PDB file of C-alpha atoms and ligand atoms in Angstrom:
ATOM      1  CA  MET A 285     -57.650  36.120 -44.510  1.00 49.00           C
ATOM      2  CA  SER A 286     -56.033  34.232 -41.657  1.00 44.00           C
ATOM      3  CA  SER A 287     -55.413  35.113 -38.033  1.00 50.00           C
ATOM      4  CA  ASP A 288     -52.308  32.938 -38.203  1.00 60.00           C
ATOM      5  CA  PRO A 289     -49.357  35.035 -39.478  1.00 72.00           C
ATOM      6  CA  ARG A 290     -47.794  32.005 -41.137  1.00 85.00           C
ATOM      7  CA  PRO A 291     -48.667  31.466 -44.810  1.00 91.00           C
ATOM      8  CA  THR A 292     -51.147  28.735 -45.662  1.00 95.00           C
ATOM      9  CA  ARG A 293     -49.299  26.182 -47.831  1.00 97.00           C
ATOM     10  CA  ILE A 294     -51.418  23.136 -48.577  1.00 98.00           C
ATOM     11  CA  LEU A 295     -49.897  19.961 -49.972  1.00 98.00           C
ATOM     12  CA  THR A 296     -52.302  17.771 -51.951  1.00 98.00           C
ATOM     13  CA  VAL A 297     -52.150  14.800 -54.317  1.00 98.00           C
ATOM     14  CA  ASP A 298     -54.912  13.489 -56.581  1.00 98.00           C
ATOM     15  CA  LEU A 299     -54.582   9.733 -56.169  1.00 98.00           C
ATOM     16  CA  GLU A 300     -55.100   8.146 -59.563  1.00 97.00           C
ATOM     17  CA  ASP A 301     -52.982   6.145 -62.026  1.00 96.00           C
ATOM     18  CA  TRP A 302     -51.048   7.303 -65.094  1.00 94.00           C
ATOM     19  CA  PHE A 303     -53.875   6.531 -67.540  1.00 92.00           C
ATOM     20  CA  HIS A 304     -56.543   8.607 -65.791  1.00 92.00           C
ATOM     21  CA  LEU A 305     -56.405  11.501 -68.225  1.00 88.00           C
ATOM     22  CA  LEU A 306     -59.712  13.356 -68.424  1.00 84.00           C
ATOM     23  CA  GLU A 307     -61.826  13.276 -71.556  1.00 77.00           C
ATOM     24  CA  TYR A 308     -59.549  10.682 -73.128  1.00 77.00           C
ATOM     25  CA  GLY A 309     -61.641   8.113 -74.991  1.00 74.00           C
ATOM     26  CA  GLY A 310     -59.201   5.260 -74.401  1.00 68.00           C
ATOM     27  CA  SER A 311     -59.619   5.380 -70.619  1.00 70.00           C
ATOM     28  CA  SER A 312     -62.962   7.066 -69.997  1.00 79.00           C
ATOM     29  CA  ASP A 313     -64.683   3.777 -69.180  1.00 83.00           C
ATOM     30  CA  PRO A 314     -63.565   2.144 -65.880  1.00 90.00           C
ATOM     31  CA  ALA A 315     -63.952  -1.280 -67.545  1.00 87.00           C
ATOM     32  CA  GLN A 316     -60.878  -0.354 -69.639  1.00 87.00           C
ATOM     33  CA  TRP A 317     -58.688   0.420 -66.626  1.00 91.00           C
ATOM     34  CA  GLU A 318     -57.674  -3.152 -65.888  1.00 89.00           C
ATOM     35  CA  ASN A 319     -56.096  -3.304 -69.371  1.00 89.00           C
ATOM     36  CA  TYR A 320     -53.442  -0.783 -68.400  1.00 93.00           C
ATOM     37  CA  PRO A 321     -50.351  -1.715 -66.376  1.00 95.00           C
ATOM     38  CA  GLU A 322     -50.512  -0.481 -62.786  1.00 96.00           C
ATOM     39  CA  ARG A 323     -47.953   2.179 -61.765  1.00 97.00           C
ATOM     40  CA  ILE A 324     -49.801   3.845 -58.889  1.00 97.00           C
ATOM     41  CA  ARG A 325     -48.044   1.855 -56.142  1.00 98.00           C
ATOM     42  CA  ARG A 326     -44.452   2.728 -56.986  1.00 97.00           C
ATOM     43  CA  ASN A 327     -45.344   6.321 -57.863  1.00 98.00           C
ATOM     44  CA  THR A 328     -47.218   6.789 -54.591  1.00 98.00           C
ATOM     45  CA  ASP A 329     -44.357   5.172 -52.640  1.00 98.00           C
ATOM     46  CA  LEU A 330     -42.018   7.743 -54.158  1.00 98.00           C
ATOM     47  CA  LEU A 331     -44.279  10.547 -52.942  1.00 98.00           C
ATOM     48  CA  LEU A 332     -44.583   8.993 -49.484  1.00 98.00           C
ATOM     49  CA  ASP A 333     -40.770   8.804 -49.255  1.00 98.00           C
ATOM     50  CA  THR A 334     -40.381  12.394 -50.493  1.00 98.00           C
ATOM     51  CA  PHE A 335     -42.928  13.697 -47.984  1.00 98.00           C
ATOM     52  CA  ALA A 336     -41.370  11.664 -45.148  1.00 98.00           C
ATOM     53  CA  GLU A 337     -37.902  13.061 -45.952  1.00 98.00           C
ATOM     54  CA  ALA A 338     -39.349  16.593 -45.887  1.00 98.00           C
ATOM     55  CA  GLY A 339     -41.316  15.830 -42.708  1.00 98.00           C
ATOM     56  CA  VAL A 340     -44.624  17.009 -44.183  1.00 98.00           C
ATOM     57  CA  GLN A 341     -48.201  15.723 -44.106  1.00 98.00           C
ATOM     58  CA  ALA A 342     -50.414  15.958 -47.161  1.00 98.00           C
ATOM     59  CA  THR A 343     -53.985  15.332 -48.196  1.00 98.00           C
ATOM     60  CA  PHE A 344     -54.473  12.637 -50.854  1.00 98.00           C
ATOM     61  CA  PHE A 345     -57.727  12.888 -52.825  1.00 98.00           C
ATOM     62  CA  SER A 346     -58.377   9.293 -53.845  1.00 98.00           C
ATOM     63  CA  LEU A 347     -60.650   7.815 -56.464  1.00 98.00           C
ATOM     64  CA  GLY A 348     -63.129   5.380 -54.900  1.00 98.00           C
ATOM     65  CA  TRP A 349     -61.893   2.974 -57.583  1.00 97.00           C
ATOM     66  CA  ALA A 350     -58.353   3.200 -56.183  1.00 97.00           C
ATOM     67  CA  ALA A 351     -59.663   2.465 -52.672  1.00 98.00           C
ATOM     68  CA  ARG A 352     -61.478  -0.667 -53.887  1.00 97.00           C
ATOM     69  CA  THR A 353     -58.609  -1.842 -56.101  1.00 97.00           C
ATOM     70  CA  TYR A 354     -55.693  -1.027 -53.756  1.00 97.00           C
ATOM     71  CA  PRO A 355     -57.102  -0.825 -50.199  1.00 98.00           C
ATOM     72  CA  ASP A 356     -53.648  -1.664 -48.807  1.00 98.00           C
ATOM     73  CA  LEU A 357     -52.176   1.378 -50.570  1.00 98.00           C
ATOM     74  CA  LEU A 358     -54.760   3.676 -48.981  1.00 98.00           C
ATOM     75  CA  LYS A 359     -54.120   2.130 -45.582  1.00 98.00           C
ATOM     76  CA  LYS A 360     -50.397   2.721 -46.050  1.00 98.00           C
ATOM     77  CA  ILE A 361     -50.948   6.409 -46.958  1.00 98.00           C
ATOM     78  CA  SER A 362     -53.171   6.792 -43.900  1.00 98.00           C
ATOM     79  CA  ASP A 363     -50.651   4.973 -41.666  1.00 98.00           C
ATOM     80  CA  PHE A 364     -47.985   7.465 -42.827  1.00 98.00           C
ATOM     81  CA  GLY A 365     -50.175  10.124 -41.179  1.00 98.00           C
ATOM     82  CA  HIS A 366     -51.637  11.674 -44.313  1.00 98.00           C
ATOM     83  CA  GLU A 367     -55.278  12.636 -44.719  1.00 98.00           C
ATOM     84  CA  ILE A 368     -57.403  10.992 -47.427  1.00 98.00           C
ATOM     85  CA  GLY A 369     -60.273  12.762 -49.160  1.00 98.00           C
ATOM     86  CA  SER A 370     -62.406  11.873 -52.167  1.00 98.00           C
ATOM     87  CA  HIS A 371     -61.539  12.595 -55.808  1.00 98.00           C
ATOM     88  CA  SER A 372     -64.865  11.085 -56.988  1.00 98.00           C
ATOM     89  CA  ASP A 373     -65.418   7.408 -57.619  1.00 97.00           C
ATOM     90  CA  THR A 374     -64.643   6.999 -61.319  1.00 95.00           C
ATOM     91  CA  HIS A 375     -63.163  10.364 -62.378  1.00 94.00           C
ATOM     92  CA  ASP A 376     -66.164  11.838 -64.168  1.00 93.00           C
ATOM     93  CA  LEU A 377     -66.435  15.587 -64.705  1.00 94.00           C
ATOM     94  CA  VAL A 378     -69.030  17.125 -62.372  1.00 95.00           C
ATOM     95  CA  HIS A 379     -70.417  19.605 -64.902  1.00 93.00           C
ATOM     96  CA  GLN A 380     -71.127  16.702 -67.271  1.00 93.00           C
ATOM     97  CA  SER A 381     -72.997  14.815 -64.524  1.00 95.00           C
ATOM     98  CA  ASN A 382     -76.341  15.475 -62.799  1.00 97.00           C
ATOM     99  CA  PRO A 383     -77.313  15.701 -59.118  1.00 97.00           C
ATOM    100  CA  ALA A 384     -78.490  12.078 -58.761  1.00 98.00           C
ATOM    101  CA  ALA A 385     -75.471  10.574 -60.537  1.00 97.00           C
ATOM    102  CA  PHE A 386     -73.066  12.868 -58.682  1.00 98.00           C
ATOM    103  CA  ARG A 387     -74.557  11.929 -55.297  1.00 98.00           C
ATOM    104  CA  ALA A 388     -74.318   8.192 -56.087  1.00 98.00           C
ATOM    105  CA  ASP A 389     -70.696   8.540 -57.307  1.00 98.00           C
ATOM    106  CA  LEU A 390     -69.669  10.572 -54.260  1.00 98.00           C
ATOM    107  CA  ARG A 391     -71.302   8.176 -51.785  1.00 98.00           C
ATOM    108  CA  ARG A 392     -69.662   5.198 -53.476  1.00 98.00           C
ATOM    109  CA  SER A 393     -66.231   6.829 -53.280  1.00 98.00           C
ATOM    110  CA  ILE A 394     -66.671   7.815 -49.630  1.00 98.00           C
ATOM    111  CA  ASP A 395     -67.806   4.275 -48.720  1.00 98.00           C
ATOM    112  CA  ALA A 396     -64.799   2.727 -50.498  1.00 98.00           C
ATOM    113  CA  ILE A 397     -62.256   5.079 -48.896  1.00 98.00           C
ATOM    114  CA  GLU A 398     -63.740   4.872 -45.398  1.00 98.00           C
ATOM    115  CA  GLY A 399     -63.869   1.070 -45.771  1.00 98.00           C
ATOM    116  CA  ALA A 400     -60.149   0.992 -46.643  1.00 98.00           C
ATOM    117  CA  ILE A 401     -58.841   3.321 -43.933  1.00 98.00           C
ATOM    118  CA  GLY A 402     -61.468   3.245 -41.184  1.00 98.00           C
ATOM    119  CA  LYS A 403     -61.580   7.047 -40.970  1.00 98.00           C
ATOM    120  CA  LYS A 404     -64.178   9.604 -42.022  1.00 98.00           C
ATOM    121  CA  VAL A 405     -63.814  11.387 -45.358  1.00 98.00           C
ATOM    122  CA  THR A 406     -64.458  15.123 -45.030  1.00 98.00           C
ATOM    123  CA  ALA A 407     -62.552  16.658 -47.969  1.00 98.00           C
ATOM    124  CA  TYR A 408     -63.294  16.502 -51.683  1.00 98.00           C
ATOM    125  CA  ARG A 409     -61.730  17.553 -54.983  1.00 98.00           C
ATOM    126  CA  ALA A 410     -63.586  17.167 -58.263  1.00 97.00           C
ATOM    127  CA  PRO A 411     -61.752  15.637 -61.228  1.00 96.00           C
ATOM    128  CA  GLY A 412     -60.362  18.445 -63.422  1.00 93.00           C
ATOM    129  CA  PHE A 413     -61.632  21.192 -61.049  1.00 93.00           C
ATOM    130  CA  SER A 414     -64.959  20.531 -62.745  1.00 93.00           C
ATOM    131  CA  ILE A 415     -67.403  22.254 -60.389  1.00 95.00           C
ATOM    132  CA  THR A 416     -68.395  25.262 -62.473  1.00 92.00           C
ATOM    133  CA  ARG A 417     -71.131  27.885 -62.353  1.00 90.00           C
ATOM    134  CA  SER A 418     -73.293  25.436 -64.305  1.00 92.00           C
ATOM    135  CA  SER A 419     -73.013  22.776 -61.565  1.00 94.00           C
ATOM    136  CA  LEU A 420     -73.531  24.734 -58.331  1.00 94.00           C
ATOM    137  CA  TRP A 421     -75.893  21.974 -57.111  1.00 96.00           C
ATOM    138  CA  ALA A 422     -72.766  19.963 -56.311  1.00 97.00           C
ATOM    139  CA  PHE A 423     -72.069  22.059 -53.185  1.00 97.00           C
ATOM    140  CA  GLU A 424     -75.378  21.061 -51.573  1.00 97.00           C
ATOM    141  CA  ILE A 425     -74.686  17.396 -52.235  1.00 98.00           C
ATOM    142  CA  LEU A 426     -71.126  17.585 -50.882  1.00 98.00           C
ATOM    143  CA  ALA A 427     -72.348  19.092 -47.609  1.00 98.00           C
ATOM    144  CA  GLU A 428     -75.244  16.618 -47.421  1.00 97.00           C
ATOM    145  CA  CYS A 429     -72.756  13.712 -47.745  1.00 98.00           C
ATOM    146  CA  GLY A 430     -70.544  14.924 -44.878  1.00 98.00           C
ATOM    147  CA  ILE A 431     -67.915  16.854 -46.830  1.00 98.00           C
ATOM    148  CA  THR A 432     -66.816  19.930 -44.862  1.00 98.00           C
ATOM    149  CA  THR A 433     -64.027  21.187 -47.155  1.00 98.00           C
ATOM    150  CA  ASP A 434     -64.108  21.385 -50.922  1.00 98.00           C
ATOM    151  CA  CYS A 435     -60.964  21.903 -53.043  1.00 98.00           C
ATOM    152  CA  SER A 436     -62.615  21.721 -56.471  1.00 96.00           C
ATOM    153  CA  LEU A 437     -62.517  25.286 -57.695  1.00 95.00           C
ATOM    154  CA  PHE A 438     -60.099  26.749 -60.233  1.00 92.00           C
ATOM    155  CA  PRO A 439     -60.363  30.562 -60.077  1.00 90.00           C
ATOM    156  CA  SER A 440     -59.959  31.156 -63.821  1.00 82.00           C
ATOM    157  CA  ALA A 441     -60.789  29.534 -67.161  1.00 75.00           C
ATOM    158  CA  HIS A 442     -59.683  25.879 -67.294  1.00 71.00           C
ATOM    159  CA  ALA A 443     -59.747  23.038 -69.834  1.00 71.00           C
ATOM    160  CA  HIS A 444     -62.089  20.833 -67.773  1.00 72.00           C
ATOM    161  CA  GLY A 445     -63.786  23.313 -65.450  1.00 73.00           C
ATOM    162  CA  GLY A 446     -62.978  26.750 -64.127  1.00 82.00           C
ATOM    163  CA  PHE A 447     -64.781  29.186 -61.840  1.00 86.00           C
ATOM    164  CA  GLY A 448     -64.112  32.675 -63.186  1.00 80.00           C
ATOM    165  CA  GLY A 449     -64.521  35.587 -60.798  1.00 78.00           C
ATOM    166  CA  LEU A 450     -63.405  33.609 -57.759  1.00 85.00           C
ATOM    167  CA  GLY A 451     -60.613  35.235 -55.750  1.00 84.00           C
ATOM    168  CA  GLN A 452     -57.448  33.578 -54.471  1.00 88.00           C
ATOM    169  CA  GLY A 453     -57.739  32.014 -51.037  1.00 93.00           C
ATOM    170  CA  PRO A 454     -60.343  30.437 -48.768  1.00 96.00           C
ATOM    171  CA  ALA A 455     -64.051  31.186 -49.045  1.00 96.00           C
ATOM    172  CA  ARG A 456     -67.294  29.982 -47.483  1.00 97.00           C
ATOM    173  CA  ILE A 457     -70.331  28.533 -49.235  1.00 96.00           C
ATOM    174  CA  GLU A 458     -73.768  28.478 -47.617  1.00 96.00           C
ATOM    175  CA  THR A 459     -75.710  25.245 -48.123  1.00 95.00           C
ATOM    176  CA  ARG A 460     -78.890  23.790 -46.577  1.00 94.00           C
ATOM    177  CA  SER A 461     -76.683  21.222 -44.801  1.00 94.00           C
ATOM    178  CA  GLY A 462     -74.343  23.821 -43.302  1.00 94.00           C
ATOM    179  CA  VAL A 463     -71.318  25.866 -44.322  1.00 96.00           C
ATOM    180  CA  LEU A 464     -68.930  24.323 -46.826  1.00 97.00           C
ATOM    181  CA  LYS A 465     -65.356  25.589 -46.628  1.00 98.00           C
ATOM    182  CA  GLU A 466     -63.706  26.195 -49.989  1.00 97.00           C
ATOM    183  CA  LEU A 467     -59.956  25.973 -50.584  1.00 97.00           C
ATOM    184  CA  PRO A 468     -59.423  26.662 -54.296  1.00 96.00           C
ATOM    185  CA  VAL A 469     -56.273  25.854 -56.236  1.00 95.00           C
ATOM    186  CA  SER A 470     -53.761  28.714 -56.475  1.00 94.00           C
ATOM    187  CA  THR A 471     -53.314  30.412 -59.817  1.00 92.00           C
ATOM    188  CA  ARG A 472     -51.142  33.223 -61.068  1.00 91.00           C
ATOM    189  CA  GLU A 473     -51.851  35.580 -63.958  1.00 84.00           C
ATOM    190  CA  LEU A 474     -49.465  35.016 -66.836  1.00 82.00           C
ATOM    191  CA  ALA A 475     -50.117  36.514 -70.280  1.00 77.00           C
ATOM    192  CA  SER A 476     -53.659  37.367 -69.081  1.00 75.00           C
ATOM    193  CA  ARG A 477     -54.592  33.827 -68.121  1.00 81.00           C
ATOM    194  CA  GLY A 478     -54.618  32.106 -64.764  1.00 84.00           C
ATOM    195  CA  ILE A 479     -52.140  29.280 -64.534  1.00 89.00           C
ATOM    196  CA  ALA A 480     -51.895  26.754 -61.727  1.00 91.00           C
ATOM    197  CA  PHE A 481     -48.146  26.864 -61.193  1.00 94.00           C
ATOM    198  CA  ALA A 482     -48.126  24.601 -58.118  1.00 94.00           C
ATOM    199  CA  GLY A 483     -49.217  21.376 -59.756  1.00 94.00           C
ATOM    200  CA  GLY A 484     -49.765  19.403 -62.953  1.00 89.00           C
ATOM    201  CA  GLY A 485     -48.274  20.442 -66.297  1.00 90.00           C
ATOM    202  CA  TYR A 486     -47.275  24.004 -65.389  1.00 92.00           C
ATOM    203  CA  PHE A 487     -45.370  22.829 -62.328  1.00 96.00           C
ATOM    204  CA  ARG A 488     -43.415  20.412 -64.531  1.00 95.00           C
ATOM    205  CA  LEU A 489     -42.900  23.015 -67.262  1.00 94.00           C
ATOM    206  CA  LEU A 490     -41.905  26.102 -65.256  1.00 95.00           C
ATOM    207  CA  PRO A 491     -38.409  26.493 -63.796  1.00 96.00           C
ATOM    208  CA  SER A 492     -38.065  25.564 -60.155  1.00 97.00           C
ATOM    209  CA  PHE A 493     -36.861  29.024 -59.086  1.00 97.00           C
ATOM    210  CA  LEU A 494     -40.021  30.647 -60.492  1.00 96.00           C
ATOM    211  CA  VAL A 495     -42.385  28.151 -58.827  1.00 96.00           C
ATOM    212  CA  ASN A 496     -40.566  28.683 -55.522  1.00 97.00           C
ATOM    213  CA  HIS A 497     -40.495  32.471 -55.962  1.00 97.00           C
ATOM    214  CA  TRP A 498     -44.262  32.659 -56.540  1.00 96.00           C
ATOM    215  CA  SER A 499     -44.934  30.100 -53.812  1.00 96.00           C
ATOM    216  CA  LYS A 500     -42.990  32.101 -51.229  1.00 96.00           C
ATOM    217  CA  ARG A 501     -44.692  35.377 -52.125  1.00 94.00           C
ATOM    218  CA  THR A 502     -48.280  34.280 -51.757  1.00 95.00           C
ATOM    219  CA  PRO A 503     -49.998  34.068 -48.358  1.00 94.00           C
ATOM    220  CA  TYR A 504     -52.154  31.189 -49.693  1.00 96.00           C
ATOM    221  CA  LEU A 505     -50.779  28.286 -51.707  1.00 97.00           C
ATOM    222  CA  MET A 506     -52.830  25.259 -52.781  1.00 97.00           C
ATOM    223  CA  THR A 507     -50.784  22.649 -54.643  1.00 98.00           C
ATOM    224  CA  TYR A 508     -52.088  19.678 -56.631  1.00 97.00           C
ATOM    225  CA  PHE A 509     -49.839  16.806 -57.661  1.00 98.00           C
ATOM    226  CA  HIS A 510     -50.466  13.352 -59.097  1.00 97.00           C
ATOM    227  CA  PRO A 511     -48.349  10.206 -58.658  1.00 98.00           C
ATOM    228  CA  ARG A 512     -47.816  10.177 -62.444  1.00 97.00           C
ATOM    229  CA  ASP A 513     -46.264  13.677 -62.395  1.00 96.00           C
ATOM    230  CA  PHE A 514     -43.035  12.094 -61.130  1.00 97.00           C
ATOM    231  CA  ASP A 515     -42.877   9.014 -63.372  1.00 96.00           C
ATOM    232  CA  PRO A 516     -40.716   9.494 -66.500  1.00 95.00           C
ATOM    233  CA  GLU A 517     -41.043   5.794 -67.356  1.00 95.00           C
ATOM    234  CA  GLN A 518     -44.818   5.722 -67.762  1.00 94.00           C
ATOM    235  CA  PRO A 519     -46.126   4.699 -71.195  1.00 93.00           C
ATOM    236  CA  VAL A 520     -47.471   7.428 -73.491  1.00 90.00           C
ATOM    237  CA  LEU A 521     -51.178   7.104 -74.248  1.00 88.00           C
ATOM    238  CA  PRO A 522     -51.809   6.893 -77.986  1.00 87.00           C
ATOM    239  CA  GLY A 523     -53.962   9.313 -79.970  1.00 87.00           C
ATOM    240  CA  LEU A 524     -53.469  12.494 -77.920  1.00 87.00           C
ATOM    241  CA  SER A 525     -53.262  15.836 -79.696  1.00 89.00           C
ATOM    242  CA  LYS A 526     -49.746  17.339 -79.861  1.00 90.00           C
ATOM    243  CA  ARG A 527     -50.688  19.987 -77.302  1.00 89.00           C
ATOM    244  CA  ARG A 528     -52.217  17.493 -74.895  1.00 88.00           C
ATOM    245  CA  ARG A 529     -49.291  15.140 -75.251  1.00 89.00           C
ATOM    246  CA  PHE A 530     -46.880  17.945 -74.411  1.00 87.00           C
ATOM    247  CA  ARG A 531     -48.926  19.070 -71.420  1.00 86.00           C
ATOM    248  CA  SER A 532     -49.265  15.523 -70.090  1.00 88.00           C
ATOM    249  CA  TYR A 533     -45.654  14.409 -70.411  1.00 88.00           C
ATOM    250  CA  VAL A 534     -43.486  17.548 -70.210  1.00 88.00           C
ATOM    251  CA  GLY A 535     -40.924  17.700 -67.422  1.00 92.00           C
ATOM    252  CA  LEU A 536     -41.584  14.321 -65.790  1.00 93.00           C
ATOM    253  CA  ALA A 537     -37.889  13.537 -65.291  1.00 92.00           C
ATOM    254  CA  GLY A 538     -37.102  16.715 -63.326  1.00 94.00           C
ATOM    255  CA  ALA A 539     -40.335  16.899 -61.366  1.00 96.00           C
ATOM    256  CA  ARG A 540     -39.179  15.078 -58.247  1.00 97.00           C
ATOM    257  CA  SER A 541     -36.227  17.401 -57.633  1.00 97.00           C
ATOM    258  CA  LYS A 542     -38.539  20.387 -58.214  1.00 97.00           C
ATOM    259  CA  LEU A 543     -40.902  18.982 -55.583  1.00 98.00           C
ATOM    260  CA  VAL A 544     -38.024  18.531 -53.126  1.00 98.00           C
ATOM    261  CA  ASN A 545     -37.004  22.159 -53.844  1.00 97.00           C
ATOM    262  CA  LEU A 546     -40.535  23.406 -53.315  1.00 98.00           C
ATOM    263  CA  LEU A 547     -40.944  21.515 -50.038  1.00 98.00           C
ATOM    264  CA  SER A 548     -37.661  23.042 -48.850  1.00 97.00           C
ATOM    265  CA  ILE A 549     -39.361  26.463 -48.485  1.00 97.00           C
ATOM    266  CA  GLY A 550     -41.199  24.845 -45.561  1.00 96.00           C
ATOM    267  CA  GLY A 551     -44.566  25.327 -43.935  1.00 96.00           C
ATOM    268  CA  PHE A 552     -46.579  22.762 -45.923  1.00 98.00           C
ATOM    269  CA  HIS A 553     -49.514  20.969 -44.339  1.00 98.00           C
ATOM    270  CA  SER A 554     -52.683  19.014 -45.054  1.00 98.00           C
ATOM    271  CA  VAL A 555     -56.146  20.338 -45.848  1.00 98.00           C
ATOM    272  CA  SER A 556     -57.459  19.630 -42.346  1.00 97.00           C
ATOM    273  CA  GLU A 557     -54.503  21.432 -40.777  1.00 97.00           C
ATOM    274  CA  ALA A 558     -55.191  24.434 -43.051  1.00 96.00           C
ATOM    275  CA  GLU A 559     -58.836  24.245 -42.045  1.00 96.00           C
ATOM    276  CA  ARG A 560     -57.801  24.512 -38.375  1.00 96.00           C
ATOM    277  CA  ARG A 561     -55.438  27.458 -38.966  1.00 94.00           C
ATOM    278  CA  ILE A 562     -57.694  29.629 -41.097  1.00 96.00           C
ATOM    279  CA  SER A 563     -59.876  32.160 -39.373  1.00 95.00           C
ATOM    280  CA  TRP A 564     -63.035  31.363 -41.309  1.00 96.00           C
ATOM    281  CA  ASP A 565     -65.056  34.257 -39.912  1.00 96.00           C
ATOM    282  CA  ASN A 566     -62.786  36.560 -41.923  1.00 93.00           C
ATOM    283  CA  THR A 567     -63.157  34.752 -45.252  1.00 95.00           C
ATOM    284  CA  PRO A 568     -65.565  35.919 -47.977  1.00 94.00           C
ATOM    285  CA  TRP A 569     -68.834  34.175 -48.780  1.00 94.00           C
ATOM    286  CA  LEU A 570     -68.930  32.782 -52.252  1.00 90.00           C
ATOM    287  CA  ILE A 571     -71.870  34.404 -54.010  1.00 74.00           C
ATOM    288  CA  LEU A 572     -73.486  31.750 -56.172  1.00 71.00           C
TER     289      LEU A 572
HETATM  290 ZN1   ZN B 292     -57.914  13.511 -61.334  1.00 87.41          ZN
END
């Protein structure tokens, strides 16, 4: 997979606020977002401190909305030496969109982020890993808009997306605008389903020793965190199902020490650093 003998351990954060839960009626419309108290600044500061203490650089996938609303926060992340990619403009699921709307949303997010940090955006992650086999057109549009690395695929069934049949590790995708490099999220089979142990609810739920054990054993690790994952004081959104409520709020209090533990295994880096280390000629082509 890689000519570099060191494991590929990619540190990423989806930059959004605590109320950006997918397919939640109370916050699906961006016009509602200003009604919620802002917690993204303090939660992101905590991550920046944690990463600085560990001496690691990450990739933050930001909503275009966040770049327009908090340009100073994006500048600060960039000034800390982290890379910033796009996490869409307003957090819509790709497989529920269409090519024209997706292109407009992506361009708007890229413009907002580049305007805030003065650097080119070349990496993308879809909200909820929502590029599926029913929305393959998204790859063409990503490449056309200057994205060179996509991190949107979840190699198993998933609540908001999922790309069954995809292997673990980097892959290449042929598009009319050139080759798109794919860095999917890492999953692990547990009770015959793929779980993303290095991010989100499962990271907060699983014991630290197990997350670290699996993380050390795999040659390819793609994490995905959110500022809200480390905020036990965030309000609870009303009206969630019991299951969703559990998944969204489990383990918040212990998450920061788990992250510190995970980072202590070492070797974490950003998406663009991973892109440089991987020997792409040896990676499989994704057959669409
Ligand atoms: Zn998101």
